[in-house]
């Protein structure tokens, strides 16, 4: 939340090759801005995916039990690898002994990586946090580049990646 979407989205767009996919996780309050900013830089929206979580965040206007994933593309349309995939994904989200406040599920990240890449491909995560995307990439024989400005989380991600068996 300390960096504006207009600061990082153009850089991600520039780095991605044509006919590639981009998944951006967001909450409802930031969804509209994300859609506007992603279109400004050239992304085309494929779909809005929903990650349904097993727990909920208390709220006065419904309990929040999901996260939104804006599924984007750069360039010409390219199908996902498993065209039987649905738009709502039920994966347990890490809680309790989490390494990062917004830590993602490895299983969830593996689904997106499998659907949008092939073995040996390079995956970019500009907000690597605790390294979940990197773990998923290692599990699936993908290369990755992870960026993290917080030194504490960078070290957590680095140690997590190094200790993958």
Tab-separated table of N, CA and C in Angstrom, residues 75-164:
chain	number	residue	atom	x	y	z
A	75	UNK	N	-0.538	-8.158	-24.946
A	75	UNK	CA	-0.487	-8.567	-26.345
A	75	UNK	C	-1.640	-9.466	-26.734
A	76	UNK	N	-1.377	-10.260	-27.757
A	76	UNK	CA	-2.381	-11.158	-28.326
A	76	UNK	C	-2.861	-12.174	-27.285
A	77	UNK	N	-4.143	-12.525	-27.358
A	77	UNK	CA	-4.724	-13.477	-26.419
A	77	UNK	C	-4.080	-14.848	-26.540
A	78	UNK	N	-3.857	-15.468	-25.392
A	78	UNK	CA	-3.280	-16.811	-25.324
A	78	UNK	C	-4.088	-17.597	-24.301
A	79	UNK	N	-4.575	-18.793	-24.663
A	79	UNK	CA	-5.389	-19.547	-23.704
A	79	UNK	C	-4.556	-20.058	-22.529
A	80	UNK	N	-5.250	-20.345	-21.430
A	80	UNK	CA	-4.569	-20.982	-20.300
A	80	UNK	C	-4.365	-22.458	-20.636
A	81	UNK	N	-3.472	-23.096	-19.933
A	81	UNK	CA	-3.146	-24.497	-20.207
A	81	UNK	C	-4.269	-25.459	-19.831
A	82	UNK	N	-5.002	-25.172	-18.764
A	82	UNK	CA	-6.129	-26.025	-18.371
A	82	UNK	C	-7.415	-25.220	-18.536
A	83	UNK	N	-8.010	-25.333	-19.709
A	83	UNK	CA	-9.198	-24.540	-20.009
A	83	UNK	C	-10.434	-25.014	-19.255
A	84	UNK	N	-10.310	-26.035	-18.441
A	84	UNK	CA	-11.402	-26.474	-17.577
A	84	UNK	C	-11.392	-25.784	-16.220
A	85	UNK	N	-10.423	-24.907	-15.994
A	85	UNK	CA	-10.326	-24.196	-14.711
A	85	UNK	C	-11.501	-23.234	-14.544
A	86	UNK	N	-11.977	-23.135	-13.326
A	86	UNK	CA	-13.096	-22.242	-13.013
A	86	UNK	C	-12.585	-20.921	-12.451
A	87	UNK	N	-13.477	-19.958	-12.246
A	87	UNK	CA	-13.075	-18.628	-11.791
A	87	UNK	C	-13.026	-18.491	-10.273
A	88	UNK	N	-13.626	-19.421	-9.543
A	88	UNK	CA	-13.559	-19.382	-8.082
A	88	UNK	C	-12.666	-20.526	-7.623
A	89	UNK	N	-11.661	-20.186	-6.810
A	89	UNK	CA	-10.673	-21.166	-6.354
A	89	UNK	C	-10.714	-21.259	-4.842
A	90	UNK	N	-10.879	-22.471	-4.333
A	90	UNK	CA	-10.921	-22.697	-2.893
A	90	UNK	C	-9.599	-23.313	-2.458
A	91	UNK	N	-8.780	-22.489	-1.856
A	91	UNK	CA	-7.514	-22.953	-1.302
A	91	UNK	C	-7.398	-22.407	0.110
A	92	UNK	N	-6.878	-23.232	1.003
A	92	UNK	CA	-6.665	-22.744	2.360
A	92	UNK	C	-5.627	-21.646	2.333
A	93	UNK	N	-5.890	-20.586	3.078
A	93	UNK	CA	-4.893	-19.532	3.185
A	93	UNK	C	-4.108	-19.722	4.471
A	94	UNK	N	-2.827	-19.403	4.411
A	94	UNK	CA	-1.998	-19.566	5.610
A	94	UNK	C	-2.507	-18.674	6.747
A	95	UNK	N	-2.618	-19.222	7.927
A	95	UNK	CA	-2.904	-18.418	9.109
A	95	UNK	C	-2.284	-19.114	10.301
A	96	UNK	N	-2.173	-18.365	11.372
A	96	UNK	CA	-1.473	-18.901	12.533
A	96	UNK	C	-0.009	-18.522	12.450
A	97	UNK	N	0.830	-19.454	12.008
A	97	UNK	CA	2.272	-19.223	11.934
A	97	UNK	C	2.664	-18.691	10.544
A	98	UNK	N	2.092	-17.543	10.173
A	98	UNK	CA	2.369	-16.969	8.847
A	98	UNK	C	3.723	-16.268	8.840
A	99	UNK	N	4.339	-16.266	7.661
A	99	UNK	CA	5.624	-15.597	7.479
A	99	UNK	C	5.442	-14.152	7.014
A	100	UNK	N	4.228	-13.804	6.539
A	100	UNK	CA	3.926	-12.480	5.988
A	100	UNK	C	2.442	-12.206	6.228
A	101	UNK	N	2.059	-10.950	6.495
A	101	UNK	CA	0.644	-10.667	6.786
A	101	UNK	C	-0.315	-10.993	5.637
A	102	UNK	N	0.151	-10.932	4.395
A	102	UNK	CA	-0.721	-11.241	3.252
A	102	UNK	C	-0.219	-12.479	2.496
A	103	UNK	N	0.324	-13.416	3.236
A	103	UNK	CA	0.885	-14.624	2.635
A	103	UNK	C	-0.162	-15.383	1.818
A	104	UNK	N	0.256	-15.878	0.674
A	104	UNK	CA	-0.627	-16.607	-0.239
A	104	UNK	C	-0.426	-18.109	-0.084
A	105	UNK	N	-1.361	-18.857	-0.628
A	105	UNK	CA	-1.306	-20.312	-0.631
A	105	UNK	C	-0.408	-20.797	-1.770
A	106	UNK	N	0.506	-21.708	-1.483
A	106	UNK	CA	1.363	-22.292	-2.527
A	106	UNK	C	0.493	-22.981	-3.576
A	107	UNK	N	-0.534	-23.707	-3.131
A	107	UNK	CA	-1.420	-24.403	-4.073
A	107	UNK	C	-2.091	-23.428	-5.036
A	108	UNK	N	-2.524	-22.300	-4.525
A	108	UNK	CA	-3.167	-21.284	-5.359
A	108	UNK	C	-2.189	-20.748	-6.406
A	109	UNK	N	-0.986	-20.426	-5.968
A	109	UNK	CA	0.012	-19.897	-6.899
A	109	UNK	C	0.399	-20.953	-7.928
A	110	UNK	N	0.454	-22.215	-7.522
A	110	UNK	CA	0.771	-23.278	-8.470
A	110	UNK	C	-0.288	-23.380	-9.568
A	111	UNK	N	-1.557	-23.192	-9.215
A	111	UNK	CA	-2.615	-23.225	-10.225
A	111	UNK	C	-2.372	-22.164	-11.304
A	112	UNK	N	-2.103	-20.936	-10.883
A	112	UNK	CA	-1.895	-19.846	-11.842
A	112	UNK	C	-0.630	-20.069	-12.676
A	113	UNK	N	0.422	-20.538	-12.031
A	113	UNK	CA	1.678	-20.797	-12.747
A	113	UNK	C	1.501	-21.927	-13.762
A	114	UNK	N	0.836	-23.008	-13.359
A	114	UNK	CA	0.592	-24.114	-14.287
A	114	UNK	C	-0.269	-23.683	-15.477
A	115	UNK	N	-1.248	-22.818	-15.228
A	115	UNK	CA	-2.152	-22.400	-16.289
A	115	UNK	C	-1.523	-21.406	-17.264
A	116	UNK	N	-0.476	-20.721	-16.856
A	116	UNK	CA	0.049	-19.647	-17.700
A	116	UNK	C	1.510	-19.795	-18.094
A	117	UNK	N	2.109	-20.951	-17.814
A	117	UNK	CA	3.515	-21.125	-18.171
A	117	UNK	C	3.804	-22.592	-18.438
A	118	UNK	N	5.021	-22.821	-18.892
A	118	UNK	CA	5.495	-24.181	-19.147
A	118	UNK	C	6.785	-24.416	-18.375
A	119	UNK	N	7.149	-25.658	-18.222
A	119	UNK	CA	8.377	-26.009	-17.528
A	119	UNK	C	9.544	-25.213	-18.101
A	120	UNK	N	10.356	-24.639	-17.223
A	120	UNK	CA	11.516	-23.865	-17.635
A	120	UNK	C	11.243	-22.394	-17.879
A	121	UNK	N	9.979	-21.976	-17.914
A	121	UNK	CA	9.648	-20.561	-18.129
A	121	UNK	C	10.096	-19.708	-16.946
A	122	UNK	N	10.147	-18.402	-17.171
A	122	UNK	CA	10.546	-17.430	-16.153
A	122	UNK	C	9.310	-16.706	-15.638
A	123	UNK	N	9.131	-16.690	-14.322
A	123	UNK	CA	7.999	-16.061	-13.652
A	123	UNK	C	8.509	-14.869	-12.863
A	124	UNK	N	7.789	-13.739	-12.946
A	124	UNK	CA	8.144	-12.521	-12.211
A	124	UNK	C	7.140	-12.293	-11.094
A	125	UNK	N	7.632	-12.063	-9.878
A	125	UNK	CA	6.797	-11.641	-8.755
A	125	UNK	C	7.408	-10.355	-8.206
A	126	UNK	N	6.800	-9.191	-8.522
A	126	UNK	CA	7.381	-7.914	-8.083
A	126	UNK	C	7.160	-7.601	-6.606
A	127	UNK	N	6.402	-8.423	-5.904
A	127	UNK	CA	6.157	-8.270	-4.462
A	127	UNK	C	6.252	-9.650	-3.834
A	128	UNK	N	7.460	-10.184	-3.742
A	128	UNK	CA	7.627	-11.595	-3.385
A	128	UNK	C	7.295	-11.908	-1.929
A	129	UNK	N	7.269	-10.924	-1.065
A	129	UNK	CA	6.866	-11.158	0.326
A	129	UNK	C	7.637	-12.287	0.962
A	130	UNK	N	6.927	-13.341	1.362
A	130	UNK	CA	7.578	-14.466	2.041
A	130	UNK	C	8.099	-15.522	1.075
A	131	UNK	N	7.901	-15.332	-0.236
A	131	UNK	CA	8.473	-16.239	-1.221
A	131	UNK	C	7.555	-17.344	-1.717
A	132	UNK	N	6.259	-17.216	-1.500
A	132	UNK	CA	5.327	-18.265	-1.906
A	132	UNK	C	5.395	-18.560	-3.400
A	133	UNK	N	5.448	-17.523	-4.223
A	133	UNK	CA	5.528	-17.733	-5.674
A	133	UNK	C	6.818	-18.467	-6.040
A	134	UNK	N	7.900	-18.125	-5.388
A	134	UNK	CA	9.174	-18.794	-5.658
A	134	UNK	C	9.105	-20.275	-5.286
A	135	UNK	N	8.464	-20.588	-4.165
A	135	UNK	CA	8.300	-21.985	-3.755
A	135	UNK	C	7.493	-22.732	-4.818
A	136	UNK	N	6.391	-22.127	-5.263
A	136	UNK	CA	5.566	-22.749	-6.299
A	136	UNK	C	6.376	-22.954	-7.583
A	137	UNK	N	7.187	-21.970	-7.953
A	137	UNK	CA	8.023	-22.098	-9.158
A	137	UNK	C	9.013	-23.246	-9.028
A	138	UNK	N	9.664	-23.341	-7.886
A	138	UNK	CA	10.619	-24.435	-7.669
A	138	UNK	C	9.908	-25.786	-7.736
A	139	UNK	N	8.710	-25.871	-7.150
A	139	UNK	CA	7.936	-27.121	-7.175
A	139	UNK	C	7.568	-27.525	-8.598
A	140	UNK	N	7.405	-26.531	-9.481
A	140	UNK	CA	6.903	-26.787	-10.835
A	140	UNK	C	7.971	-26.655	-11.918
A	141	UNK	N	9.240	-26.591	-11.526
A	141	UNK	CA	10.346	-26.473	-12.476
A	141	UNK	C	10.241	-25.217	-13.345
A	142	UNK	N	9.943	-24.087	-12.676
A	142	UNK	CA	9.958	-22.777	-13.338
A	142	UNK	C	11.066	-21.945	-12.716
A	143	UNK	N	11.610	-21.051	-13.508
A	143	UNK	CA	12.562	-20.066	-13.007
A	143	UNK	C	11.762	-18.880	-12.497
A	144	UNK	N	12.377	-18.071	-11.650
A	144	UNK	CA	11.637	-16.933	-11.118
A	144	UNK	C	12.564	-15.764	-10.817
A	145	UNK	N	11.965	-14.590	-10.847
A	145	UNK	CA	12.591	-13.365	-10.358
A	145	UNK	C	11.642	-12.806	-9.322
A	146	UNK	N	12.144	-12.567	-8.140
A	146	UNK	CA	11.325	-11.995	-7.073
A	146	UNK	C	11.927	-10.687	-6.606
A	147	UNK	N	11.073	-9.715	-6.376
A	147	UNK	CA	11.510	-8.398	-5.913
A	147	UNK	C	10.816	-8.118	-4.586
A	148	UNK	N	11.574	-7.649	-3.614
A	148	UNK	CA	11.011	-7.290	-2.311
A	148	UNK	C	11.817	-6.142	-1.726
A	149	UNK	N	11.155	-5.038	-1.384
A	149	UNK	CA	11.857	-3.867	-0.848
A	149	UNK	C	12.090	-3.965	0.659
A	150	UNK	N	11.285	-4.742	1.365
A	150	UNK	CA	11.437	-4.893	2.807
A	150	UNK	C	12.519	-5.940	3.077
A	151	UNK	N	13.617	-5.519	3.665
A	151	UNK	CA	14.754	-6.411	3.881
A	151	UNK	C	14.397	-7.621	4.751
A	152	UNK	N	13.557	-7.419	5.738
A	152	UNK	CA	13.135	-8.522	6.602
A	152	UNK	C	12.428	-9.605	5.784
A	153	UNK	N	11.458	-9.210	4.955
A	153	UNK	CA	10.744	-10.202	4.150
A	153	UNK	C	11.628	-10.778	3.053
A	154	UNK	N	12.538	-9.972	2.520
A	154	UNK	CA	13.494	-10.491	1.542
A	154	UNK	C	14.277	-11.649	2.153
A	155	UNK	N	14.746	-11.469	3.385
A	155	UNK	CA	15.517	-12.523	4.056
A	155	UNK	C	14.665	-13.746	4.374
A	156	UNK	N	13.417	-13.535	4.758
A	156	UNK	CA	12.497	-14.652	5.000
A	156	UNK	C	12.315	-15.449	3.710
A	157	UNK	N	12.052	-14.736	2.600
A	157	UNK	CA	11.862	-15.406	1.302
A	157	UNK	C	13.134	-16.146	0.892
A	158	UNK	N	14.280	-15.490	1.030
A	158	UNK	CA	15.555	-16.109	0.649
A	158	UNK	C	15.788	-17.400	1.433
A	159	UNK	N	15.565	-17.365	2.745
A	159	UNK	CA	15.764	-18.561	3.561
A	159	UNK	C	14.754	-19.643	3.229
A	160	UNK	N	13.542	-19.248	2.946
A	160	UNK	CA	12.508	-20.226	2.568
A	160	UNK	C	12.886	-20.930	1.259
A	161	UNK	N	13.388	-20.178	0.305
A	161	UNK	CA	13.772	-20.732	-1.003
A	161	UNK	C	14.984	-21.658	-0.872
A	162	UNK	N	15.965	-21.207	-0.081
A	162	UNK	CA	17.178	-22.002	0.107
A	162	UNK	C	16.862	-23.353	0.749
A	163	UNK	N	15.860	-23.370	1.643
A	163	UNK	CA	15.544	-24.584	2.393
A	163	UNK	C	14.540	-25.512	1.712
A	164	UNK	N	14.172	-25.228	0.474
A	164	UNK	CA	13.283	-26.129	-0.264
A	164	UNK	C	14.023	-27.420	-0.554
